[in-house]
Coordinates of C-alpha atoms in Angstrom, one line a residue:
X1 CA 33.6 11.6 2.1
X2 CA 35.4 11.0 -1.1
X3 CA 33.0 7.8 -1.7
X4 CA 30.1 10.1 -1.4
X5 CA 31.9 12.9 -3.7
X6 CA 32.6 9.5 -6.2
X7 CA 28.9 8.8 -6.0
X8 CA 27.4 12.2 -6.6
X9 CA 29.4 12.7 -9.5
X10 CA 28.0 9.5 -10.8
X11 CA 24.4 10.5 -10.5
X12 CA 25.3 13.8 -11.4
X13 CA 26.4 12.0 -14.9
X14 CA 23.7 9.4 -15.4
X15 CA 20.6 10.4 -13.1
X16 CA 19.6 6.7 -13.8
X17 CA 22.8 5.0 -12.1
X18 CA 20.9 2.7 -9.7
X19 CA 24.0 1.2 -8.2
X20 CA 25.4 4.6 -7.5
X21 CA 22.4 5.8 -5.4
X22 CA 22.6 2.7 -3.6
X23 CA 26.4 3.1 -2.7
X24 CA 26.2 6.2 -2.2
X25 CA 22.9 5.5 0.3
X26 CA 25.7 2.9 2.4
X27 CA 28.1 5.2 2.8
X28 CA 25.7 7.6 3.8
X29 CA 24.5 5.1 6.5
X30 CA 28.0 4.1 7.3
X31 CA 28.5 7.9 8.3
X32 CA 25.7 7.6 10.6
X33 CA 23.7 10.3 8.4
X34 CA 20.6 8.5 7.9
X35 CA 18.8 11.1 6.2
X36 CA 20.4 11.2 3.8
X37 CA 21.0 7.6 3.4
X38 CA 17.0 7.6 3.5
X39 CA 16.9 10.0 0.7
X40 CA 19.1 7.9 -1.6
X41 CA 17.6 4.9 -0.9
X42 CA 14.4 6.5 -1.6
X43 CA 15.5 8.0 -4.8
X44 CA 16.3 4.4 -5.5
X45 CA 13.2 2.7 -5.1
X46 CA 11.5 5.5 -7.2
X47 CA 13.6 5.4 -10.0
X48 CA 13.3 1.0 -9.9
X49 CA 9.1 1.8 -9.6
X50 CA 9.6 4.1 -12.6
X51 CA 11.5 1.8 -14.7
X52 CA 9.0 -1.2 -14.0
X53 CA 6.3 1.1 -15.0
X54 CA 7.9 1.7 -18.4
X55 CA 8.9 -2.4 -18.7
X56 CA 4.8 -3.1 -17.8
X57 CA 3.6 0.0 -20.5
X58 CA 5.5 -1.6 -23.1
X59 CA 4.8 -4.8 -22.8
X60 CA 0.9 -4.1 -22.8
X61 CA 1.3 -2.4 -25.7
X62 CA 3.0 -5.1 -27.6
X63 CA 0.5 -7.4 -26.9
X64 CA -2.2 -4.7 -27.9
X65 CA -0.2 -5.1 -31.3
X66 CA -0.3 -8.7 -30.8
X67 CA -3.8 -8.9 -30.4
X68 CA -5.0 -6.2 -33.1
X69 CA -2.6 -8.1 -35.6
X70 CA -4.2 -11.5 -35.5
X71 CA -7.8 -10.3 -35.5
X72 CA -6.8 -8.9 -38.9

């Protein structure tokens, strides 16, 4: 329980703490509450999707740059 207070408080500080929704997502599962765990682990995923997403946008739009700049 104090491992999943420990956690919380992470995410509750930096929303974007991968690690922390995955540890938090074990001990979760180690208490047999696998809803929870499920939710974590979820919240994980989406937040890892998310980031890609913004990685891949910004990429594309540097090589728009890229592109436009050497047809100049």
């Amino acid at each position: 329980d104090d491992a999943i207070a420990d956690f919380t408080t992470a995410i509750c500080l930096d929303p974007n703490h991968a690690a922390a929704y995955s540890n938090r997502g074990k001990a979760w599962e180690g208490k047999g509450d696998l809803h929870h765990a499920i939710i974590d682990f979820t919240d994980l995923t989406k937040g890892m999707v998310e980031k890609k997403a913004k990685v891949l946008r910004s990429k594309a739009e540097a090589r728009g740059w890229l592109f436009r700049s050497e047809l100049a």
